[in-house]
Tab-separated table of C-alpha atoms in Angstrom:
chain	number	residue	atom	x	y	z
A	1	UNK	CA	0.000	0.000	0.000
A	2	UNK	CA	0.974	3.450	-0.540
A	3	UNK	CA	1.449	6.491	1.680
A	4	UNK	CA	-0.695	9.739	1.937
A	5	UNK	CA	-0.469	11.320	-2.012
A	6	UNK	CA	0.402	14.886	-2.539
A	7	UNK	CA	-0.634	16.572	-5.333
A	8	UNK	CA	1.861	18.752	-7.761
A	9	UNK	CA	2.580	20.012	-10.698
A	10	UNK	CA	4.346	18.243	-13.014
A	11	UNK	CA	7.775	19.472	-14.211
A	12	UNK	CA	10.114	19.375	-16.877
A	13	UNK	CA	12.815	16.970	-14.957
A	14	UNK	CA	9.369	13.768	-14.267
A	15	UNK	CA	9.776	13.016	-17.869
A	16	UNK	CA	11.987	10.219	-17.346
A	17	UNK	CA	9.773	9.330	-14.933
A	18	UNK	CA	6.363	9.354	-16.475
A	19	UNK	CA	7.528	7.930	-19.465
A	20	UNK	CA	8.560	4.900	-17.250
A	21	UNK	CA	5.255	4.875	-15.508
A	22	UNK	CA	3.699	4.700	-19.313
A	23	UNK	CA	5.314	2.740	-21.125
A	24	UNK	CA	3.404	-0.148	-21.356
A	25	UNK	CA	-0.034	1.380	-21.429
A	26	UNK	CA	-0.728	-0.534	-24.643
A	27	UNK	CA	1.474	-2.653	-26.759
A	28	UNK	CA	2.504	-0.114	-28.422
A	29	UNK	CA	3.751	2.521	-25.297
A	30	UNK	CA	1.568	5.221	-24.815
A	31	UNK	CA	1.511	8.743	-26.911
A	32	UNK	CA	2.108	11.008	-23.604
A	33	UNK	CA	6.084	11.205	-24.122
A	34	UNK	CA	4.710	12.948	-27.443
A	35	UNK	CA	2.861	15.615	-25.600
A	36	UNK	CA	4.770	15.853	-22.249
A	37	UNK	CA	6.322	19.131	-23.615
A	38	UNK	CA	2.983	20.566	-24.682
A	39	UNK	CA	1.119	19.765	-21.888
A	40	UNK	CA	4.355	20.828	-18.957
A	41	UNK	CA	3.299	24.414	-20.859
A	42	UNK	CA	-0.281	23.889	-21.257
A	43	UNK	CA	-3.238	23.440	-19.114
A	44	UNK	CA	-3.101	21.343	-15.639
A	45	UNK	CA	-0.642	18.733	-15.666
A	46	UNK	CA	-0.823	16.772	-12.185
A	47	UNK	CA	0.918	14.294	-10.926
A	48	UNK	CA	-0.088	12.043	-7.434
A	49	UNK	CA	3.319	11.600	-5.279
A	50	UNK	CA	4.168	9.330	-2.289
A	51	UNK	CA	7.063	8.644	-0.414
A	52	UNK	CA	9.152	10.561	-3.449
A	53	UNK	CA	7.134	8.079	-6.162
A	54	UNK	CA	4.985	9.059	-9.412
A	55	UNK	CA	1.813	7.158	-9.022
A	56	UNK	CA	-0.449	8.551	-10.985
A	57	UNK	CA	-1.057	11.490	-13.866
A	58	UNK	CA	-3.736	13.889	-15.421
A	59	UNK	CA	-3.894	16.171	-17.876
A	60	UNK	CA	-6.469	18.766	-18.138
A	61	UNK	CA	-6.970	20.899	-21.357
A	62	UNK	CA	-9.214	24.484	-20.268
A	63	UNK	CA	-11.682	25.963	-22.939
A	64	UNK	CA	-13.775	28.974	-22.923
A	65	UNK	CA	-16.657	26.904	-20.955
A	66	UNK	CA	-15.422	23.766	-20.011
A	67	UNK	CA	-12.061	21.628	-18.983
A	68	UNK	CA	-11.392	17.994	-20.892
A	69	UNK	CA	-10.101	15.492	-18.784
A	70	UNK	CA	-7.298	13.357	-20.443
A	71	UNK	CA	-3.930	11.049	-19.767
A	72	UNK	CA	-5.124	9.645	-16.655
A	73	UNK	CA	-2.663	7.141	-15.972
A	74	UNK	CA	-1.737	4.764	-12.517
A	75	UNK	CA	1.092	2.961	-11.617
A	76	UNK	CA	-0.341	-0.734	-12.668
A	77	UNK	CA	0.311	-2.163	-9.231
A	78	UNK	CA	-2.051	0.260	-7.854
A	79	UNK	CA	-4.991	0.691	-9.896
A	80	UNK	CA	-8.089	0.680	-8.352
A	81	UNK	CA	-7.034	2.347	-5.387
A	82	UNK	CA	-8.676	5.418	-5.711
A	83	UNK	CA	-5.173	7.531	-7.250
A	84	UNK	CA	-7.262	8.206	-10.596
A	85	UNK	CA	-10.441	9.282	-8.485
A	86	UNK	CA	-8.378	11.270	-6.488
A	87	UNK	CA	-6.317	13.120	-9.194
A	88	UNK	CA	-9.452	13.642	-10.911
A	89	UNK	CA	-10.858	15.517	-8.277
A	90	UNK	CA	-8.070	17.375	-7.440
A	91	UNK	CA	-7.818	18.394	-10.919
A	92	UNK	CA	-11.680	19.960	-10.578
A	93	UNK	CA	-10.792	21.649	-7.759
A	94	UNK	CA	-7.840	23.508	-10.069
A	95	UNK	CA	-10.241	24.004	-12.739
A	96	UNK	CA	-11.536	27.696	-12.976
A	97	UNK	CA	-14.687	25.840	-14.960
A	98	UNK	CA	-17.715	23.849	-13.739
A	99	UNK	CA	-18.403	21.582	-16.701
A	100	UNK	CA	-15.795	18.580	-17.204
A	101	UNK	CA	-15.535	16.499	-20.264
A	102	UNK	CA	-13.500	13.295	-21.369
A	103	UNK	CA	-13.565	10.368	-23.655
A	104	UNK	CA	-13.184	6.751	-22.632
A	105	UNK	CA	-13.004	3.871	-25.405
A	106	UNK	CA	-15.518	1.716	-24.844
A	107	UNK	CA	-13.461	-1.367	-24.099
A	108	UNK	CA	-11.559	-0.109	-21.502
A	109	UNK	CA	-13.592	-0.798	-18.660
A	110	UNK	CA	-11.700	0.905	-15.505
A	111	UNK	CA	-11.548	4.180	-17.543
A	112	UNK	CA	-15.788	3.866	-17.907
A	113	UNK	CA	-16.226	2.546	-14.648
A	114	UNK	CA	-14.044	5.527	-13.132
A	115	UNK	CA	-16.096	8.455	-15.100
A	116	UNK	CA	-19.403	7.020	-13.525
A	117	UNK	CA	-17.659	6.585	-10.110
A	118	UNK	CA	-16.927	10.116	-10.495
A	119	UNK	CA	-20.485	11.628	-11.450
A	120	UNK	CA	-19.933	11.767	-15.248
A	121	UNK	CA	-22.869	10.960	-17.711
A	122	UNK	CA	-23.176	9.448	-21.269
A	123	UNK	CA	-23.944	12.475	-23.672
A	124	UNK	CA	-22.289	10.955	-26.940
A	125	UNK	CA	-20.302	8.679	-28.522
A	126	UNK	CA	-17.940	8.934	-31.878
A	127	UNK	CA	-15.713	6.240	-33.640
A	128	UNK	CA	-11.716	6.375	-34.258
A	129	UNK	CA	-11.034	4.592	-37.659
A	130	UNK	CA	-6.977	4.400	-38.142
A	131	UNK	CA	-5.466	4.609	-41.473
A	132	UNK	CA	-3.646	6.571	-43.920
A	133	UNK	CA	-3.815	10.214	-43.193
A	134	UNK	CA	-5.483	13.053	-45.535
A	135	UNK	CA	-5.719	16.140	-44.656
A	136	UNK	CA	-9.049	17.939	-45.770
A	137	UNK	CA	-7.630	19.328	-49.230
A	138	UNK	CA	-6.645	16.116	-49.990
A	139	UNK	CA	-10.171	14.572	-49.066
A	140	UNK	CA	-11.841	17.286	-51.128
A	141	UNK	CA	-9.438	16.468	-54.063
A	142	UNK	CA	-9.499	12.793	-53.884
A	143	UNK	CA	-13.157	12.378	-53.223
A	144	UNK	CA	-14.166	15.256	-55.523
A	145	UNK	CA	-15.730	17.329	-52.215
A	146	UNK	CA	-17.797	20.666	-52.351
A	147	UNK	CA	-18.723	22.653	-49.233
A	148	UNK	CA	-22.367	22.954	-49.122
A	149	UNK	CA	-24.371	24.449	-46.416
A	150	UNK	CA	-25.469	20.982	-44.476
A	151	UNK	CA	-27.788	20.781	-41.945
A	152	UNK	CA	-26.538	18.982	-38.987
A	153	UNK	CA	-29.010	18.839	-36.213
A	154	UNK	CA	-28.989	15.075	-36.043
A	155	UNK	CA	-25.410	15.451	-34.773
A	156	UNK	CA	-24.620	15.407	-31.214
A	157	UNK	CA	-20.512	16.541	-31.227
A	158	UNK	CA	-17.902	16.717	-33.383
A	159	UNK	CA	-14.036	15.604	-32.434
A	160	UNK	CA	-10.856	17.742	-33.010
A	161	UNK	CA	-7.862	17.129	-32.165
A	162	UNK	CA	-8.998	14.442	-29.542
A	163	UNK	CA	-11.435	17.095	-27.607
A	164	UNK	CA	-15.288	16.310	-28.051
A	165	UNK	CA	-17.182	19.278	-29.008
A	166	UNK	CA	-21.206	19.925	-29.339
A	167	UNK	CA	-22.214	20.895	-32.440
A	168	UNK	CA	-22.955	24.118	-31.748
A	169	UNK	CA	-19.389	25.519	-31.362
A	170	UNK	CA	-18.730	23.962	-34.741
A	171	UNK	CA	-17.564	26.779	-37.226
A	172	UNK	CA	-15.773	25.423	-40.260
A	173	UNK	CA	-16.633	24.209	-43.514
A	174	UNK	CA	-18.447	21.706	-44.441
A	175	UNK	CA	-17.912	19.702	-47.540
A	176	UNK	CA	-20.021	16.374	-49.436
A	177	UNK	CA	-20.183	15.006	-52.217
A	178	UNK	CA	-23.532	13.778	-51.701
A	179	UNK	CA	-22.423	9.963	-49.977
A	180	UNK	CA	-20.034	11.748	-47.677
A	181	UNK	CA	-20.351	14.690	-45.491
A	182	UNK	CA	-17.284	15.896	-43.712
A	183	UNK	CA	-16.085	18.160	-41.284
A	184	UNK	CA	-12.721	20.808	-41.039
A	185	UNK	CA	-11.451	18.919	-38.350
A	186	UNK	CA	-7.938	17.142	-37.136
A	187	UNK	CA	-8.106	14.459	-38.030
A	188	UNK	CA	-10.945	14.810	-40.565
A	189	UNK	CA	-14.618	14.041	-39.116
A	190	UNK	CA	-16.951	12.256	-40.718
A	191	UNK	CA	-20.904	13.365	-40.519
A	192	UNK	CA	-22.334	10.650	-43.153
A	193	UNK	CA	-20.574	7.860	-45.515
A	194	UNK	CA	-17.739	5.444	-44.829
A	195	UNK	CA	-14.294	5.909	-45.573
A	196	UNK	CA	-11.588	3.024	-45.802
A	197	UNK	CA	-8.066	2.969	-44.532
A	198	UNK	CA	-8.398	6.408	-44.039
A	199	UNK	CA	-7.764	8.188	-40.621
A	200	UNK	CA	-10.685	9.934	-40.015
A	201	UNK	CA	-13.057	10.411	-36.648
A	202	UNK	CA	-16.757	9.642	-37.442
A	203	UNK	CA	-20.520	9.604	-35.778
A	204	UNK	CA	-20.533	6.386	-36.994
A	205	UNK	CA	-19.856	2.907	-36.125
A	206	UNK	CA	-18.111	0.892	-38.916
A	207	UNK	CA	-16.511	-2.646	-38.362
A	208	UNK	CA	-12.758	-1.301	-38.224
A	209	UNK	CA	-13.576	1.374	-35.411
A	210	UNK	CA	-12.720	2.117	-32.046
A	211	UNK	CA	-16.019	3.249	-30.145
A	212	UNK	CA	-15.001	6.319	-27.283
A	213	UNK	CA	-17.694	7.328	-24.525
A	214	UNK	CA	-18.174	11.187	-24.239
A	215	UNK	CA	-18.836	11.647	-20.338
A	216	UNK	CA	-19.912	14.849	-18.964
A	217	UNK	CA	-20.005	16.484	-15.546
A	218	UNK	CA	-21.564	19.883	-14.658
A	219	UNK	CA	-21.038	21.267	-10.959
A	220	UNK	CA	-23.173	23.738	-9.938
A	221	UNK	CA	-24.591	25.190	-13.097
């Protein structure tokens, strides 16, 4: 068991440290050595200490009206010990916003189980397909794409850059070609149709997609 946890910022010289508490998040590693620059500069970046030992991280990103919750790792010999609960909350009680937002794939059970322990509802859910990447000239070139004035009140959210949005504070384009509609989004974000081998977030379920939760917690408003 582990002592009392404090609760600090994280700093430039934990990135040895972090990356070692990471590294086998999936098979693959993890993509927070990628970011730890960004987010040391950006946002809350937490870390839960005891006895002089990284057990835990969070990352929060803060928006006009709400903070998204992401990164939440724990040392694997302590999950389930309350560490993500508590760095969670701890990261609230930073926030200078009331609404909280994250997105948990639908597979990974302690990350679901944790946003409902924690208050969080179900508002939405959008599909990660993984393949080569376009960026949206190249969609519009390759797929022969005009924007068009779409309506898109049957749409929840939209995704960029890994932040769920609702569909309200969506500004960009929009182009179709009448099969697909797509968003001006990173990575690309698909409204109707089906795109192969293509990385591209979409509304959509498709057989070669990851399914992520959208959870959502107001306080007080």
């Amino acid at each position: 068991m582990f002592q009392a946890l404090r609760f600090e910022k994280v700093v430039p010289e934990d990135r040895d440290k972090i990356n070692k508490l990471t590294e086998n998040t999936w098979i693959w590693g993890d993509y927070i050595p990628d970011y730890f620059d960004k987010w040391v500069k950006e946002g809350l970046f937490i870390k839960a200490v005891s006895d002089g030992e990284i057990l835990g991280i969070i990352h929060a990103r803060i928006f006009e009206d709400f903070t998204w919750f992401e990164g939440i790792r724990v040392k694997q010999e302590i999950r389930r010990k309350g560490v993500g609960k508590a760095l969670a909350k701890k990261a609230m009680e930073l926030s200078p916003k009331k609404i909280f937002r994250l997105a948990a794939n639908e597979k990974n059970v302690p990350s679901v189980q944790l946003a409902k322990a924690l208050g969080f509802k179900e508002i939405d859910m959008f599909y990660f397909i993984d393949g080569k990447v376009y960026d949206i000239k190249e969609l519009i070139n390759e797929f022969k794409l005009k924007e068009v004035k779409a309506n898109l009140k049957n749409v929840k959210g939209f995704v960029n850059d890994w932040v769920w949005y609702p569909i309200t504070k969506y500004s960009g384009k929009i182009y179709s070609n009448g099969e697909l509609t797509i968003l001006e989004t990173n990575p690309p974000f698909l409204v109707n149709g089906y795109l192969e081998n293509i990385r591209h977030m979409s509304k959509n379920f498709t057989s070669n997609s990851e399914g992520f939760i959208v959870f959502e917690l107001k306080l007080n408003v």
